[in-house]
């Protein structure tokens, strides 16, 4: 990949290539790190699926197919997405349950489950949300705030949980808080959450405590089973990029 004219500043253009094919351009519209526009080859994007590495020999580049776009004639149509901060009537600066900067309270889990209960597929959406909550605790995602959970709203009016996004592990960063963005039965540290807390969280939100506890166990085992192969795959990619390998899966 190549950049021009000035890396990191407004006006920068980054060519996005898959092999020898130019598939799009990243254009930085301002000096803000997130103010980036992706202009892409629609035919190529519609023909792709999932995650594609732009350079098979690089560890740092990937193109992820957007879940909020769908084919519409010869172009793409945007599927409306509403995050839980919006859906619960909170302003963006209160996206965390506890916001130190503003001293304002953000939406707790109860508010999120109340929104899901009022959707057409309420039980299914609530079950998906539970899966996301469990996985975020398992992987140490301390930034799973209300703007990182969303509903996809179809033209028919149906609402479904959007896939997980912005998932990160806080444990690898020494200066990042270990507090979860949303409390589970009053607990905001992953290592303080036990089966009884999941049970209590379920009952507080009109779910089956026994079923939620079973699901926590099932997902926990699935993560443990997948961990060795994931570490092996990541180490192979890191080695190709000349980067430091991960430690052994524990």
PDB file of C-alpha atoms in Angstrom:
ATOM      1  CA  UNK A   1       0.000   0.000   0.000  1.00  0.00           C
ATOM      2  CA  UNK A   2       1.148   3.543  -0.698  1.00  0.00           C
ATOM      3  CA  UNK A   3       0.227   6.923   0.765  1.00  0.00           C
ATOM      4  CA  UNK A   4       0.255  10.472  -0.579  1.00  0.00           C
ATOM      5  CA  UNK A   5       0.790  13.341  -0.144  1.00  0.00           C
ATOM      6  CA  UNK A   6       1.456  13.577   3.614  1.00  0.00           C
ATOM      7  CA  UNK A   7       1.014  10.682   6.006  1.00  0.00           C
ATOM      8  CA  UNK A   8      -1.202  11.361   8.993  1.00  0.00           C
ATOM      9  CA  UNK A   9      -2.625  14.744   7.988  1.00  0.00           C
ATOM     10  CA  UNK A  10      -5.669  16.163   6.246  1.00  0.00           C
ATOM     11  CA  UNK A  11      -5.664  15.372   2.539  1.00  0.00           C
ATOM     12  CA  UNK A  12      -3.778  12.099   2.876  1.00  0.00           C
ATOM     13  CA  UNK A  13      -4.852   9.403   0.433  1.00  0.00           C
ATOM     14  CA  UNK A  14      -4.151   5.741   1.078  1.00  0.00           C
ATOM     15  CA  UNK A  15      -4.506   3.253  -1.746  1.00  0.00           C
ATOM     16  CA  UNK A  16      -6.205   0.037  -0.657  1.00  0.00           C
ATOM     17  CA  UNK A  17      -5.072  -2.956  -2.684  1.00  0.00           C
ATOM     18  CA  UNK A  18      -5.852  -6.660  -2.642  1.00  0.00           C
ATOM     19  CA  UNK A  19      -2.900  -8.231  -4.397  1.00  0.00           C
ATOM     20  CA  UNK A  20      -2.347  -6.125  -7.515  1.00  0.00           C
ATOM     21  CA  UNK A  21      -5.930  -4.834  -7.666  1.00  0.00           C
ATOM     22  CA  UNK A  22      -6.763  -1.320  -6.477  1.00  0.00           C
ATOM     23  CA  UNK A  23     -10.044  -1.764  -4.600  1.00  0.00           C
ATOM     24  CA  UNK A  24     -10.481   1.610  -2.937  1.00  0.00           C
ATOM     25  CA  UNK A  25      -9.068   4.774  -1.443  1.00  0.00           C
ATOM     26  CA  UNK A  26      -8.919   5.978   2.139  1.00  0.00           C
ATOM     27  CA  UNK A  27      -9.101   9.763   2.310  1.00  0.00           C
ATOM     28  CA  UNK A  28      -8.406  11.659   5.518  1.00  0.00           C
ATOM     29  CA  UNK A  29     -10.799  14.622   5.546  1.00  0.00           C
ATOM     30  CA  UNK A  30      -9.257  16.300   8.594  1.00  0.00           C
ATOM     31  CA  UNK A  31      -6.564  15.731  11.193  1.00  0.00           C
ATOM     32  CA  UNK A  32      -9.062  13.856  13.387  1.00  0.00           C
ATOM     33  CA  UNK A  33      -8.038  10.202  13.546  1.00  0.00           C
ATOM     34  CA  UNK A  34     -11.576   8.907  12.900  1.00  0.00           C
ATOM     35  CA  UNK A  35     -12.487  11.373  10.147  1.00  0.00           C
ATOM     36  CA  UNK A  36     -11.661   9.024   7.285  1.00  0.00           C
ATOM     37  CA  UNK A  37     -13.689   8.384   4.143  1.00  0.00           C
ATOM     38  CA  UNK A  38     -13.445   5.058   2.306  1.00  0.00           C
ATOM     39  CA  UNK A  39     -14.189   5.293  -1.409  1.00  0.00           C
ATOM     40  CA  UNK A  40     -14.403   1.762  -2.736  1.00  0.00           C
ATOM     41  CA  UNK A  41     -14.980  -0.331  -5.814  1.00  0.00           C
ATOM     42  CA  UNK A  42     -18.603  -1.422  -5.267  1.00  0.00           C
ATOM     43  CA  UNK A  43     -18.415  -4.410  -7.612  1.00  0.00           C
ATOM     44  CA  UNK A  44     -15.409  -5.800  -5.764  1.00  0.00           C
ATOM     45  CA  UNK A  45     -16.900  -5.179  -2.319  1.00  0.00           C
ATOM     46  CA  UNK A  46     -20.219  -6.839  -3.241  1.00  0.00           C
ATOM     47  CA  UNK A  47     -18.310  -9.866  -4.483  1.00  0.00           C
ATOM     48  CA  UNK A  48     -16.318 -10.235  -1.270  1.00  0.00           C
ATOM     49  CA  UNK A  49     -17.385 -11.683   2.045  1.00  0.00           C
ATOM     50  CA  UNK A  50     -16.172 -11.558   5.613  1.00  0.00           C
ATOM     51  CA  UNK A  51     -12.637 -10.388   6.278  1.00  0.00           C
ATOM     52  CA  UNK A  52     -10.014 -10.234   3.546  1.00  0.00           C
ATOM     53  CA  UNK A  53      -6.352  -9.508   4.060  1.00  0.00           C
ATOM     54  CA  UNK A  54      -5.288  -6.805   1.632  1.00  0.00           C
ATOM     55  CA  UNK A  55      -1.718  -8.068   1.578  1.00  0.00           C
ATOM     56  CA  UNK A  56      -1.303 -11.805   2.263  1.00  0.00           C
ATOM     57  CA  UNK A  57       2.239 -11.158   3.507  1.00  0.00           C
ATOM     58  CA  UNK A  58       1.353  -8.355   5.933  1.00  0.00           C
ATOM     59  CA  UNK A  59       0.086  -8.687   9.484  1.00  0.00           C
ATOM     60  CA  UNK A  60      -1.331  -5.183   9.773  1.00  0.00           C
ATOM     61  CA  UNK A  61      -3.862  -4.819   6.964  1.00  0.00           C
ATOM     62  CA  UNK A  62      -7.358  -6.198   6.563  1.00  0.00           C
ATOM     63  CA  UNK A  63     -10.605  -5.200   4.911  1.00  0.00           C
ATOM     64  CA  UNK A  64     -13.773  -6.065   6.812  1.00  0.00           C
ATOM     65  CA  UNK A  65     -17.036  -6.231   4.906  1.00  0.00           C
ATOM     66  CA  UNK A  66     -19.598  -3.865   6.418  1.00  0.00           C
ATOM     67  CA  UNK A  67     -22.666  -5.517   7.879  1.00  0.00           C
ATOM     68  CA  UNK A  68     -24.808  -2.380   7.494  1.00  0.00           C
ATOM     69  CA  UNK A  69     -24.730  -2.355   3.691  1.00  0.00           C
ATOM     70  CA  UNK A  70     -26.699  -4.563   1.314  1.00  0.00           C
ATOM     71  CA  UNK A  71     -26.886  -4.795  -2.498  1.00  0.00           C
ATOM     72  CA  UNK A  72     -29.501  -2.491  -4.007  1.00  0.00           C
ATOM     73  CA  UNK A  73     -29.647  -2.563  -7.779  1.00  0.00           C
ATOM     74  CA  UNK A  74     -26.222  -1.555  -9.050  1.00  0.00           C
ATOM     75  CA  UNK A  75     -25.195   0.083  -5.797  1.00  0.00           C
ATOM     76  CA  UNK A  76     -25.358  -0.499  -2.047  1.00  0.00           C
ATOM     77  CA  UNK A  77     -28.049   0.497   0.433  1.00  0.00           C
ATOM     78  CA  UNK A  78     -27.319   1.510   4.003  1.00  0.00           C
ATOM     79  CA  UNK A  79     -29.199  -0.368   6.724  1.00  0.00           C
ATOM     80  CA  UNK A  80     -30.102   2.053   9.493  1.00  0.00           C
ATOM     81  CA  UNK A  81     -28.337   1.361  12.761  1.00  0.00           C
ATOM     82  CA  UNK A  82     -29.238   2.737  16.178  1.00  0.00           C
ATOM     83  CA  UNK A  83     -26.913   2.168  19.101  1.00  0.00           C
ATOM     84  CA  UNK A  84     -28.144   1.581  22.637  1.00  0.00           C
ATOM     85  CA  UNK A  85     -27.098   5.040  23.761  1.00  0.00           C
ATOM     86  CA  UNK A  86     -29.510   6.498  21.202  1.00  0.00           C
ATOM     87  CA  UNK A  87     -32.193   3.866  21.731  1.00  0.00           C
ATOM     88  CA  UNK A  88     -32.322   4.524  25.482  1.00  0.00           C
ATOM     89  CA  UNK A  89     -32.524   8.296  25.024  1.00  0.00           C
ATOM     90  CA  UNK A  90     -29.046   9.189  26.273  1.00  0.00           C
ATOM     91  CA  UNK A  91     -26.615  11.699  24.805  1.00  0.00           C
ATOM     92  CA  UNK A  92     -23.275  10.408  23.401  1.00  0.00           C
ATOM     93  CA  UNK A  93     -21.234  11.779  26.303  1.00  0.00           C
ATOM     94  CA  UNK A  94     -23.074   9.381  28.634  1.00  0.00           C
ATOM     95  CA  UNK A  95     -22.258   6.227  26.686  1.00  0.00           C
ATOM     96  CA  UNK A  96     -20.640   4.616  29.749  1.00  0.00           C
ATOM     97  CA  UNK A  97     -22.770   3.599  32.696  1.00  0.00           C
ATOM     98  CA  UNK A  98     -20.475   5.783  34.844  1.00  0.00           C
ATOM     99  CA  UNK A  99     -18.973   8.831  33.102  1.00  0.00           C
ATOM    100  CA  UNK A 100     -16.237  10.471  35.152  1.00  0.00           C
ATOM    101  CA  UNK A 101     -15.831  13.471  32.851  1.00  0.00           C
ATOM    102  CA  UNK A 102     -19.482  14.552  32.835  1.00  0.00           C
ATOM    103  CA  UNK A 103     -20.574  12.986  36.150  1.00  0.00           C
ATOM    104  CA  UNK A 104     -23.713  11.882  34.292  1.00  0.00           C
ATOM    105  CA  UNK A 105     -25.145   8.376  34.416  1.00  0.00           C
ATOM    106  CA  UNK A 106     -25.396   6.370  31.237  1.00  0.00           C
ATOM    107  CA  UNK A 107     -27.722   3.473  30.422  1.00  0.00           C
ATOM    108  CA  UNK A 108     -27.408   0.389  32.650  1.00  0.00           C
ATOM    109  CA  UNK A 109     -28.115  -3.088  31.319  1.00  0.00           C
ATOM    110  CA  UNK A 110     -31.738  -2.877  32.446  1.00  0.00           C
ATOM    111  CA  UNK A 111     -32.421   0.008  30.046  1.00  0.00           C
ATOM    112  CA  UNK A 112     -30.870  -1.957  27.182  1.00  0.00           C
ATOM    113  CA  UNK A 113     -32.914  -5.072  27.905  1.00  0.00           C
ATOM    114  CA  UNK A 114     -36.061  -2.932  28.128  1.00  0.00           C
ATOM    115  CA  UNK A 115     -35.390  -1.683  24.585  1.00  0.00           C
ATOM    116  CA  UNK A 116     -34.859  -5.225  23.306  1.00  0.00           C
ATOM    117  CA  UNK A 117     -38.021  -6.477  24.992  1.00  0.00           C
ATOM    118  CA  UNK A 118     -40.040  -4.040  22.889  1.00  0.00           C
ATOM    119  CA  UNK A 119     -38.639  -5.270  19.564  1.00  0.00           C
ATOM    120  CA  UNK A 120     -40.528  -7.732  17.390  1.00  0.00           C
ATOM    121  CA  UNK A 121     -38.036 -10.527  18.101  1.00  0.00           C
ATOM    122  CA  UNK A 122     -37.475  -9.523  21.713  1.00  0.00           C
ATOM    123  CA  UNK A 123     -36.501 -12.934  23.107  1.00  0.00           C
ATOM    124  CA  UNK A 124     -34.044 -13.651  20.293  1.00  0.00           C
ATOM    125  CA  UNK A 125     -32.454 -10.202  20.528  1.00  0.00           C
ATOM    126  CA  UNK A 126     -32.123 -10.509  24.305  1.00  0.00           C
ATOM    127  CA  UNK A 127     -30.394 -13.886  23.911  1.00  0.00           C
ATOM    128  CA  UNK A 128     -27.965 -12.385  21.394  1.00  0.00           C
ATOM    129  CA  UNK A 129     -27.262  -9.502  23.753  1.00  0.00           C
ATOM    130  CA  UNK A 130     -26.495 -11.954  26.565  1.00  0.00           C
ATOM    131  CA  UNK A 131     -24.012 -13.735  24.276  1.00  0.00           C
ATOM    132  CA  UNK A 132     -22.311 -10.426  23.512  1.00  0.00           C
ATOM    133  CA  UNK A 133     -22.124  -9.476  27.190  1.00  0.00           C
ATOM    134  CA  UNK A 134     -20.588 -12.827  28.110  1.00  0.00           C
ATOM    135  CA  UNK A 135     -18.052 -12.739  25.288  1.00  0.00           C
ATOM    136  CA  UNK A 136     -16.975  -9.187  26.123  1.00  0.00           C
ATOM    137  CA  UNK A 137     -16.308 -10.212  29.725  1.00  0.00           C
ATOM    138  CA  UNK A 138     -14.434 -13.332  28.597  1.00  0.00           C
ATOM    139  CA  UNK A 139     -12.158 -11.412  26.235  1.00  0.00           C
ATOM    140  CA  UNK A 140     -11.545  -8.518  28.634  1.00  0.00           C
ATOM    141  CA  UNK A 141     -13.334  -5.902  26.543  1.00  0.00           C
ATOM    142  CA  UNK A 142     -13.595  -3.018  28.989  1.00  0.00           C
ATOM    143  CA  UNK A 143     -14.872  -0.616  26.319  1.00  0.00           C
ATOM    144  CA  UNK A 144     -18.203  -2.335  25.613  1.00  0.00           C
ATOM    145  CA  UNK A 145     -20.262   0.795  26.280  1.00  0.00           C
ATOM    146  CA  UNK A 146     -23.765   1.574  25.037  1.00  0.00           C
ATOM    147  CA  UNK A 147     -22.566   2.942  21.690  1.00  0.00           C
ATOM    148  CA  UNK A 148     -20.826  -0.360  20.970  1.00  0.00           C
ATOM    149  CA  UNK A 149     -24.069  -2.337  21.000  1.00  0.00           C
ATOM    150  CA  UNK A 150     -26.569  -1.568  18.263  1.00  0.00           C
ATOM    151  CA  UNK A 151     -29.805  -2.539  16.578  1.00  0.00           C
ATOM    152  CA  UNK A 152     -30.162  -2.837  12.816  1.00  0.00           C
ATOM    153  CA  UNK A 153     -33.494  -1.375  11.699  1.00  0.00           C
ATOM    154  CA  UNK A 154     -34.960  -2.807   8.502  1.00  0.00           C
ATOM    155  CA  UNK A 155     -37.392  -0.876   6.245  1.00  0.00           C
ATOM    156  CA  UNK A 156     -40.099  -3.298   7.423  1.00  0.00           C
ATOM    157  CA  UNK A 157     -39.638  -2.042  10.967  1.00  0.00           C
ATOM    158  CA  UNK A 158     -37.985  -5.234  12.222  1.00  0.00           C
ATOM    159  CA  UNK A 159     -35.047  -4.713  14.569  1.00  0.00           C
ATOM    160  CA  UNK A 160     -32.199  -7.150  15.180  1.00  0.00           C
ATOM    161  CA  UNK A 161     -28.963  -7.024  17.134  1.00  0.00           C
ATOM    162  CA  UNK A 162     -26.074  -5.804  15.012  1.00  0.00           C
ATOM    163  CA  UNK A 163     -22.922  -7.946  15.081  1.00  0.00           C
ATOM    164  CA  UNK A 164     -20.311  -7.072  17.678  1.00  0.00           C
ATOM    165  CA  UNK A 165     -17.880  -4.308  16.734  1.00  0.00           C
ATOM    166  CA  UNK A 166     -15.064  -2.309  18.356  1.00  0.00           C
ATOM    167  CA  UNK A 167     -14.032  -5.303  20.457  1.00  0.00           C
ATOM    168  CA  UNK A 168     -10.739  -4.828  22.288  1.00  0.00           C
ATOM    169  CA  UNK A 169      -8.836  -6.425  25.145  1.00  0.00           C
ATOM    170  CA  UNK A 170      -7.977  -3.980  27.913  1.00  0.00           C
ATOM    171  CA  UNK A 171      -5.614  -6.321  29.753  1.00  0.00           C
ATOM    172  CA  UNK A 172      -2.771  -5.800  27.276  1.00  0.00           C
ATOM    173  CA  UNK A 173      -2.699  -2.028  27.870  1.00  0.00           C
ATOM    174  CA  UNK A 174      -1.075  -1.058  31.195  1.00  0.00           C
ATOM    175  CA  UNK A 175      -2.792   2.341  31.419  1.00  0.00           C
ATOM    176  CA  UNK A 176      -6.330   1.229  30.506  1.00  0.00           C
ATOM    177  CA  UNK A 177      -8.907   0.737  33.247  1.00  0.00           C
ATOM    178  CA  UNK A 178      -9.980  -2.795  34.124  1.00  0.00           C
ATOM    179  CA  UNK A 179     -13.508  -1.588  34.885  1.00  0.00           C
ATOM    180  CA  UNK A 180     -16.245  -2.818  32.585  1.00  0.00           C
ATOM    181  CA  UNK A 181     -18.288  -0.182  30.761  1.00  0.00           C
ATOM    182  CA  UNK A 182     -21.513  -1.747  32.082  1.00  0.00           C
ATOM    183  CA  UNK A 183     -21.911  -3.507  35.408  1.00  0.00           C
ATOM    184  CA  UNK A 184     -23.039  -7.118  35.690  1.00  0.00           C
ATOM    185  CA  UNK A 185     -25.208  -7.380  38.824  1.00  0.00           C
ATOM    186  CA  UNK A 186     -23.306  -4.514  40.417  1.00  0.00           C
ATOM    187  CA  UNK A 187     -19.837  -5.829  39.511  1.00  0.00           C
ATOM    188  CA  UNK A 188     -17.576  -3.931  37.131  1.00  0.00           C
ATOM    189  CA  UNK A 189     -14.503  -6.186  37.117  1.00  0.00           C
ATOM    190  CA  UNK A 190     -14.509  -9.375  35.072  1.00  0.00           C
ATOM    191  CA  UNK A 191     -12.643 -11.406  37.683  1.00  0.00           C
ATOM    192  CA  UNK A 192     -15.290 -10.480  40.278  1.00  0.00           C
ATOM    193  CA  UNK A 193     -18.175 -11.907  38.249  1.00  0.00           C
ATOM    194  CA  UNK A 194     -19.295 -15.426  39.193  1.00  0.00           C
ATOM    195  CA  UNK A 195     -22.228 -17.638  38.259  1.00  0.00           C
ATOM    196  CA  UNK A 196     -24.396 -16.061  40.944  1.00  0.00           C
ATOM    197  CA  UNK A 197     -23.898 -12.630  39.391  1.00  0.00           C
ATOM    198  CA  UNK A 198     -24.953 -13.841  35.945  1.00  0.00           C
ATOM    199  CA  UNK A 199     -27.978 -15.471  37.585  1.00  0.00           C
ATOM    200  CA  UNK A 200     -28.894 -12.234  39.331  1.00  0.00           C
ATOM    201  CA  UNK A 201     -28.388 -10.189  36.144  1.00  0.00           C
ATOM    202  CA  UNK A 202     -30.724 -12.554  34.298  1.00  0.00           C
ATOM    203  CA  UNK A 203     -33.482 -12.367  36.892  1.00  0.00           C
ATOM    204  CA  UNK A 204     -33.205  -8.574  37.094  1.00  0.00           C
ATOM    205  CA  UNK A 205     -33.970  -8.493  33.377  1.00  0.00           C
ATOM    206  CA  UNK A 206     -36.757 -11.105  33.274  1.00  0.00           C
ATOM    207  CA  UNK A 207     -34.550 -13.884  31.880  1.00  0.00           C
ATOM    208  CA  UNK A 208     -33.974 -17.425  33.080  1.00  0.00           C
ATOM    209  CA  UNK A 209     -31.062 -17.465  35.504  1.00  0.00           C
ATOM    210  CA  UNK A 210     -30.431 -21.165  34.877  1.00  0.00           C
ATOM    211  CA  UNK A 211     -30.330 -20.712  31.097  1.00  0.00           C
ATOM    212  CA  UNK A 212     -27.995 -17.730  31.296  1.00  0.00           C
ATOM    213  CA  UNK A 213     -25.634 -19.594  33.635  1.00  0.00           C
ATOM    214  CA  UNK A 214     -25.616 -22.552  31.227  1.00  0.00           C
ATOM    215  CA  UNK A 215     -24.853 -20.231  28.310  1.00  0.00           C
ATOM    216  CA  UNK A 216     -21.986 -18.599  30.217  1.00  0.00           C
ATOM    217  CA  UNK A 217     -20.454 -22.036  30.762  1.00  0.00           C
ATOM    218  CA  UNK A 218     -20.933 -23.031  27.127  1.00  0.00           C
ATOM    219  CA  UNK A 219     -19.343 -19.861  25.737  1.00  0.00           C
ATOM    220  CA  UNK A 220     -16.499 -20.006  28.260  1.00  0.00           C
ATOM    221  CA  UNK A 221     -15.625 -23.527  27.140  1.00  0.00           C
ATOM    222  CA  UNK A 222     -15.890 -22.542  23.470  1.00  0.00           C
ATOM    223  CA  UNK A 223     -13.394 -19.712  24.009  1.00  0.00           C
ATOM    224  CA  UNK A 224     -10.971 -22.007  25.828  1.00  0.00           C
ATOM    225  CA  UNK A 225     -11.250 -24.626  23.074  1.00  0.00           C
ATOM    226  CA  UNK A 226     -10.614 -22.059  20.324  1.00  0.00           C
ATOM    227  CA  UNK A 227      -7.744 -20.258  22.036  1.00  0.00           C
ATOM    228  CA  UNK A 228      -4.788 -22.494  21.009  1.00  0.00           C
ATOM    229  CA  UNK A 229      -5.638 -22.406  17.294  1.00  0.00           C
ATOM    230  CA  UNK A 230      -6.286 -18.643  17.385  1.00  0.00           C
ATOM    231  CA  UNK A 231      -2.906 -17.998  19.025  1.00  0.00           C
ATOM    232  CA  UNK A 232      -1.227 -20.223  16.437  1.00  0.00           C
ATOM    233  CA  UNK A 233      -2.881 -18.352  13.563  1.00  0.00           C
ATOM    234  CA  UNK A 234      -2.024 -14.933  15.000  1.00  0.00           C
ATOM    235  CA  UNK A 235       1.591 -15.939  15.603  1.00  0.00           C
ATOM    236  CA  UNK A 236       1.885 -17.015  11.970  1.00  0.00           C
ATOM    237  CA  UNK A 237       0.605 -13.621  10.821  1.00  0.00           C
ATOM    238  CA  UNK A 238       2.845 -11.754  13.261  1.00  0.00           C
ATOM    239  CA  UNK A 239       5.864 -13.711  12.075  1.00  0.00           C
ATOM    240  CA  UNK A 240       5.145 -12.753   8.459  1.00  0.00           C
ATOM    241  CA  UNK A 241       5.062  -9.114   9.506  1.00  0.00           C
ATOM    242  CA  UNK A 242       8.258  -9.353  11.547  1.00  0.00           C
ATOM    243  CA  UNK A 243       6.392  -8.653  14.787  1.00  0.00           C
ATOM    244  CA  UNK A 244       6.752 -10.162  18.249  1.00  0.00           C
ATOM    245  CA  UNK A 245       4.941 -13.445  18.792  1.00  0.00           C
ATOM    246  CA  UNK A 246       2.305 -13.986  21.447  1.00  0.00           C
ATOM    247  CA  UNK A 247       2.902 -16.183  24.464  1.00  0.00           C
ATOM    248  CA  UNK A 248       1.416 -19.644  24.787  1.00  0.00           C
ATOM    249  CA  UNK A 249      -2.342 -19.942  25.214  1.00  0.00           C
ATOM    250  CA  UNK A 250      -3.270 -20.522  28.853  1.00  0.00           C
TER     251      UNK A 250
END
